[in-house]
Short mmCIF file of C-alpha atoms in Angstrom, two decimals:
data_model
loop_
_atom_site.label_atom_id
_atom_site.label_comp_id
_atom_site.label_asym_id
_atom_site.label_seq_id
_atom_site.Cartn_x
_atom_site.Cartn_y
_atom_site.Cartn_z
CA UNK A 244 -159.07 -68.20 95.83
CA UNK A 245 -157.76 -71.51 94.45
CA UNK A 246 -154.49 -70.12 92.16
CA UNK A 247 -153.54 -73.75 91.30
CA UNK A 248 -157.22 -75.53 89.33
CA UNK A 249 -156.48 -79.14 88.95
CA UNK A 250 -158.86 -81.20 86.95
CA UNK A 251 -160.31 -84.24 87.18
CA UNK A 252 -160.67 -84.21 90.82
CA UNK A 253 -162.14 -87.87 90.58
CA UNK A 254 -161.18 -90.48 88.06
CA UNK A 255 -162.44 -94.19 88.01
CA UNK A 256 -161.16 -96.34 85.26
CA UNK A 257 -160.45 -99.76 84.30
CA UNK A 258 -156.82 -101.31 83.31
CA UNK A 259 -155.35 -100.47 80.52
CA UNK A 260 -156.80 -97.12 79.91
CA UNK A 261 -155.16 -93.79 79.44
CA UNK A 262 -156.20 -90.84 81.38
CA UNK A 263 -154.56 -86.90 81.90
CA UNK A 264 -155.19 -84.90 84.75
CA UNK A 265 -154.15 -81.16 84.37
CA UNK A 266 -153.14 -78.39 86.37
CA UNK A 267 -153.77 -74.74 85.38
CA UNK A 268 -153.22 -71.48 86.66
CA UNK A 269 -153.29 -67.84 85.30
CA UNK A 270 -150.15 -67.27 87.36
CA UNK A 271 -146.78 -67.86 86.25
CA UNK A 272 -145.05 -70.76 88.56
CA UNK A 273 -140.67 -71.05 88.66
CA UNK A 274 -141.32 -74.84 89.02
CA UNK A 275 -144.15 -77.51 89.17
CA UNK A 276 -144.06 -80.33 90.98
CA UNK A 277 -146.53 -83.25 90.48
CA UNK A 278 -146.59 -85.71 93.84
CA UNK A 279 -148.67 -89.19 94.62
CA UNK A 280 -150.33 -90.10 97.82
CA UNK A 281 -150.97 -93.27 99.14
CA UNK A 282 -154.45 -93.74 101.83
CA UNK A 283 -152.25 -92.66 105.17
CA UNK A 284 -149.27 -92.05 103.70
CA UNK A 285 -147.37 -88.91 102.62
CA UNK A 286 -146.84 -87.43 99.33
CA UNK A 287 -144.19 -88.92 97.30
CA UNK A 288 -142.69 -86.99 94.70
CA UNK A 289 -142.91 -87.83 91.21
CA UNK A 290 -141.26 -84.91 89.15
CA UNK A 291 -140.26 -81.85 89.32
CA UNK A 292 -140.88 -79.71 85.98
CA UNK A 293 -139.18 -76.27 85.58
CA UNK A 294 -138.95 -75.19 81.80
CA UNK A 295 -141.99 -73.85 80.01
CA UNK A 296 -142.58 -76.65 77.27
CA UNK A 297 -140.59 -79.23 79.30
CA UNK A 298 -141.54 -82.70 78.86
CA UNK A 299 -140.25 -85.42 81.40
CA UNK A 300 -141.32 -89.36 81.36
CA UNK A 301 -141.36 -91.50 84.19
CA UNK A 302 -142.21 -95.02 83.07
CA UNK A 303 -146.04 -94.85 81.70
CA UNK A 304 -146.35 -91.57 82.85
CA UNK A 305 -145.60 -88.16 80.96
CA UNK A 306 -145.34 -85.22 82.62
CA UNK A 307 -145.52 -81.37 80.50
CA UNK A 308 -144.92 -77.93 81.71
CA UNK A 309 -147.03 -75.38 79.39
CA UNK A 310 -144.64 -72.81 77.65
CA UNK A 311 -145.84 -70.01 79.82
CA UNK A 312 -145.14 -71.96 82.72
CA UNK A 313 -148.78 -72.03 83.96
CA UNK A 314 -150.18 -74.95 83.51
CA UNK A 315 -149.30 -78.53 83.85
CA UNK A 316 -150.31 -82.18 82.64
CA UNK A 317 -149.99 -85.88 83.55
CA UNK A 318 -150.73 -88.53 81.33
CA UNK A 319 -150.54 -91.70 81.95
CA UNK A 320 -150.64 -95.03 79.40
CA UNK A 321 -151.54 -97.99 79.56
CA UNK A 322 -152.99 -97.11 83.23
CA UNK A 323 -152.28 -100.07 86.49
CA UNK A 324 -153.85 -100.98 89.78
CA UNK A 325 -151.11 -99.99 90.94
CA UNK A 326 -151.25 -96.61 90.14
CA UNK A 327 -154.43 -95.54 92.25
CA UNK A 328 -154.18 -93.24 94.32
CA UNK A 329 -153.99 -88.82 95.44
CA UNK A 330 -152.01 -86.93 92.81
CA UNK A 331 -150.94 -83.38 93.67
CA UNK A 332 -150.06 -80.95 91.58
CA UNK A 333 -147.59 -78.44 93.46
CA UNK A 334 -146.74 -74.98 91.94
CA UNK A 335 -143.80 -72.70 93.24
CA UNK A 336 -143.98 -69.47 92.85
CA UNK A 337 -140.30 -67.31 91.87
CA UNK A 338 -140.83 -64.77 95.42
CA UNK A 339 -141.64 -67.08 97.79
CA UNK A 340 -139.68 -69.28 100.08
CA UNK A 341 -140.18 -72.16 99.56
CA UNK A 342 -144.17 -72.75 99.39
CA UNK A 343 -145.79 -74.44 97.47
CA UNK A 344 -149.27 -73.81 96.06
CA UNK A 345 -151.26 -77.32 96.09
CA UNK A 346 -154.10 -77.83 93.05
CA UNK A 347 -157.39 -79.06 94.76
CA UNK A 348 -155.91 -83.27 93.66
CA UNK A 349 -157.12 -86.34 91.89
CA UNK A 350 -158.06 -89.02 93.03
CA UNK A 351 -157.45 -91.67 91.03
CA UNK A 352 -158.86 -95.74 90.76
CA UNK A 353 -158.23 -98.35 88.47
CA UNK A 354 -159.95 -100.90 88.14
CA UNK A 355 -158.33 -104.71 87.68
CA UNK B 199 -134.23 -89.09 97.94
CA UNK B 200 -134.04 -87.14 100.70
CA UNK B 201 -135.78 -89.08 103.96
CA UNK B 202 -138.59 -87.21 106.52
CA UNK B 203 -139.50 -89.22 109.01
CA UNK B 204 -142.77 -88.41 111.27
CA UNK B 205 -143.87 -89.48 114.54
CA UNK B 206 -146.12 -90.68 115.70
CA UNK B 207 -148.17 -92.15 112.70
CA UNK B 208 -150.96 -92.32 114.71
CA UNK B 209 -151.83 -90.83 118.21
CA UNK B 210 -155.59 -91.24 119.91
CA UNK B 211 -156.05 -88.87 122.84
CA UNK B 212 -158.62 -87.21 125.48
CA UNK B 213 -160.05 -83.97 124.56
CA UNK B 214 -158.07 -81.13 126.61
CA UNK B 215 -154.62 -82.95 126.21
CA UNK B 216 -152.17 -81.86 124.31
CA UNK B 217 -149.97 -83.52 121.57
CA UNK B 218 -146.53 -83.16 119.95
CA UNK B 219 -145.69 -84.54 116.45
CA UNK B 220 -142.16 -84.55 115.66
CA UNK B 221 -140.45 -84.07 111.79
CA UNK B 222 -137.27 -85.18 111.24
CA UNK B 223 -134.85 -84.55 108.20
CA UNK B 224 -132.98 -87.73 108.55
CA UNK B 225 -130.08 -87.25 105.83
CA UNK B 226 -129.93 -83.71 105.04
CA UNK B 227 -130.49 -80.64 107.14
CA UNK B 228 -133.82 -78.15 106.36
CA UNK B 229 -133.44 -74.74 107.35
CA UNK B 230 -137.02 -74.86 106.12
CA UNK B 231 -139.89 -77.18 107.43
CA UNK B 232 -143.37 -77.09 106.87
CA UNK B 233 -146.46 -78.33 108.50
CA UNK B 234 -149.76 -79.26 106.74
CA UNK B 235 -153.05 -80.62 107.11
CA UNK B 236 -155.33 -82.79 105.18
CA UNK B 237 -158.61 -83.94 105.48
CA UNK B 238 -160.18 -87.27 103.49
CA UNK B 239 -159.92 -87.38 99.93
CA UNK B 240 -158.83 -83.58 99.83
CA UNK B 241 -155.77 -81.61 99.17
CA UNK B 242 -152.99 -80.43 101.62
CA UNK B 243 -153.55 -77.49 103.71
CA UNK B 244 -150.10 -75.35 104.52
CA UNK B 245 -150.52 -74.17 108.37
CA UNK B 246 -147.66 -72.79 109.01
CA UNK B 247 -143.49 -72.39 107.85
CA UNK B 248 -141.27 -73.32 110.53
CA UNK B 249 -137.57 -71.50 110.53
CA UNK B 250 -135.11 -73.28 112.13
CA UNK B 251 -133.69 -70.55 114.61
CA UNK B 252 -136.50 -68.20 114.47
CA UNK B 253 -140.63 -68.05 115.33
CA UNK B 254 -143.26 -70.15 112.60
CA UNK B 255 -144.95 -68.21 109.83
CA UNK B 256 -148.31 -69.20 110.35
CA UNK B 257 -151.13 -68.90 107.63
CA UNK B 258 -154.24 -67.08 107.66
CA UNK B 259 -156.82 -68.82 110.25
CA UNK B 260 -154.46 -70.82 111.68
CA UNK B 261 -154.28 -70.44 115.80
CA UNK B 262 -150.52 -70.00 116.30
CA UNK B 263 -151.54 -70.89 120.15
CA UNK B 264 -153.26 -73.92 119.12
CA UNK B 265 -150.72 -75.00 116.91
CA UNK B 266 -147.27 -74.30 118.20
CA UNK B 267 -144.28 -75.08 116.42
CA UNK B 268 -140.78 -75.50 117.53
CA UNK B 269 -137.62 -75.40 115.05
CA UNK B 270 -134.92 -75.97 116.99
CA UNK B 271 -132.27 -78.16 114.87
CA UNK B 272 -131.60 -78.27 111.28
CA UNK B 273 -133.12 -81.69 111.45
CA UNK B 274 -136.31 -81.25 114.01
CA UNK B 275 -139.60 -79.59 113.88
CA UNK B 276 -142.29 -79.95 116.34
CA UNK B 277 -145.80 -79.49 115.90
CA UNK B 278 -147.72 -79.33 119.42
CA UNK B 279 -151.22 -79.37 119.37
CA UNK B 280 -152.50 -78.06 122.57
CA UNK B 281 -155.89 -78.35 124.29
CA UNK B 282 -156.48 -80.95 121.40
CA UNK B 283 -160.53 -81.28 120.72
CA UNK B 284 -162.43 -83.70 118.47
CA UNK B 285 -162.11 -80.49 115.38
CA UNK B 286 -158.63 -81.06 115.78
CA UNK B 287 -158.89 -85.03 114.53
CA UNK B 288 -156.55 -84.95 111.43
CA UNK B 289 -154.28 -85.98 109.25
CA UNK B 290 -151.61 -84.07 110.22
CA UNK B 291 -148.32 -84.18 107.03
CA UNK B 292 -145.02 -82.00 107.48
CA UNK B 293 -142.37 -81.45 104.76
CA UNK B 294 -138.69 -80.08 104.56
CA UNK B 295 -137.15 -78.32 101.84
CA UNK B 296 -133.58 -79.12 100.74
CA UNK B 297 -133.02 -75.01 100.30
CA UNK B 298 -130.68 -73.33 98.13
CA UNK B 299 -131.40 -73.81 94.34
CA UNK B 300 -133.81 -76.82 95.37
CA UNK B 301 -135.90 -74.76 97.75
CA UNK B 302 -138.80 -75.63 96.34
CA UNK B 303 -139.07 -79.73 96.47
CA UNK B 304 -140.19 -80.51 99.42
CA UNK B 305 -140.07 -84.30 100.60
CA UNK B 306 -142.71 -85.13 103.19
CA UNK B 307 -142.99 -87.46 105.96
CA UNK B 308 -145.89 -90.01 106.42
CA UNK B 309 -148.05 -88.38 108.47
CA UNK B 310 -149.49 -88.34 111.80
CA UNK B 311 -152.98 -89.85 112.43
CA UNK B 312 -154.91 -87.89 115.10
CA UNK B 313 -157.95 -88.86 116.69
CA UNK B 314 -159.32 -86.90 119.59
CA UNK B 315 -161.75 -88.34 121.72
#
């Protein structure tokens, strides 16, 4: 059972465009954490949200926490080359430890 | 940031050998490590939680005699993949967790290649 459904799991575009890629659950997560991957690299983390409604901005990329705290977006503007690439969607749940439940990811392209 | 560094990044070896990836927290120390896997284009798989001071929690269908995991600083994890076979050709990521009230960001290393011939 997949807890953490995150949508589009493939994404071509071309340069300039905007895009979102969500993340939604129908449990309730402490924290969200949204992370990028590079082709044989690790994941990198972008944010980190924790308040239901929270908005954070990185740059050309917007990052929301849904009030109930179980779902999640990403939006970006204006989208870059350099922005392909695996994003991960990472929810934590208040019991646990420490794990993290990972969304199914996106991989994104952009297209110069 | 906090810094995980993993090695080897990449590791080719004969079927029946065995292979240890190391995870180091290089500027913090992780009570709390974790080791994943990840095949092409696809999400990360947890495997297993590795204590420092006490045995791995290992998830459902994972072989915890396949995969054995050491913990024994606040700084290294070891994953050892034993009897490696060609199923076991992976992408191979580990994490650590700051703890405390950021327990759950993890910060990951780069990954191990591993091919198995």
């Amino acid at each position: 059972t997949q807890l953490l459904e995150q949508s589009p799991q493939f994404l071509s575009i071309q340069e300039g465009e905007n895009l979102t890629v969500y993340c939604n659950s129908s449990s309730v997560f402490s924290s969200l954490q949204w992370y990028r991957q590079e082709p044989g690299e690790g994941p990198v983390l972008l944010v980190t949200v924790v308040t239901g409604g929270e908005v954070k901005k990185l740059k050309r990329l917007t990052f929301q926490f849904g009030d109930a705290r179980k779902d999640s977006s990403l939006h970006i503007t204006a989208a870059q080359p350099g922005d392909t690439g695996l994003y991960l969607c990472a929810g934590a749940r208040s019991s646990n430890t420490g794990k993290l439940i990972f969304g199914q990811g996106t991989t994104l392209q952009v297209k110069p | 940031g906090a810094v995980v560094s993993q090695h080897p990044s990449w590791v080719i070896c004969k079927s029946g050998t065995s292979v240890k990836i190391e995870c180091r927290s290089l500027d913090f120390q992780a009570t709390t490590m974790f080791w994943y896997r990840q095949f092409p284009k696809q999400s990360l798989m947890l495997m297993a939680t590795s204590n420092e001071g006490s045995k791995a929690t290992y998830e459902q269908g994972v072989e915890k005699d396949k995969f054995l995991i050491n913990h024994a600083s606040l700084t290294l994890s070891t994953l050892t993949v034993t009897s490696a076979h060609p199923e076991d050709s992976s992408f191979y990521i580990c994490s650590a967790s700051l703890g405390g009230p950021a327990k759950n960001i993890q910060y990951f290393g780069a990954g191990t290649r591993l091919s198995v011939l």
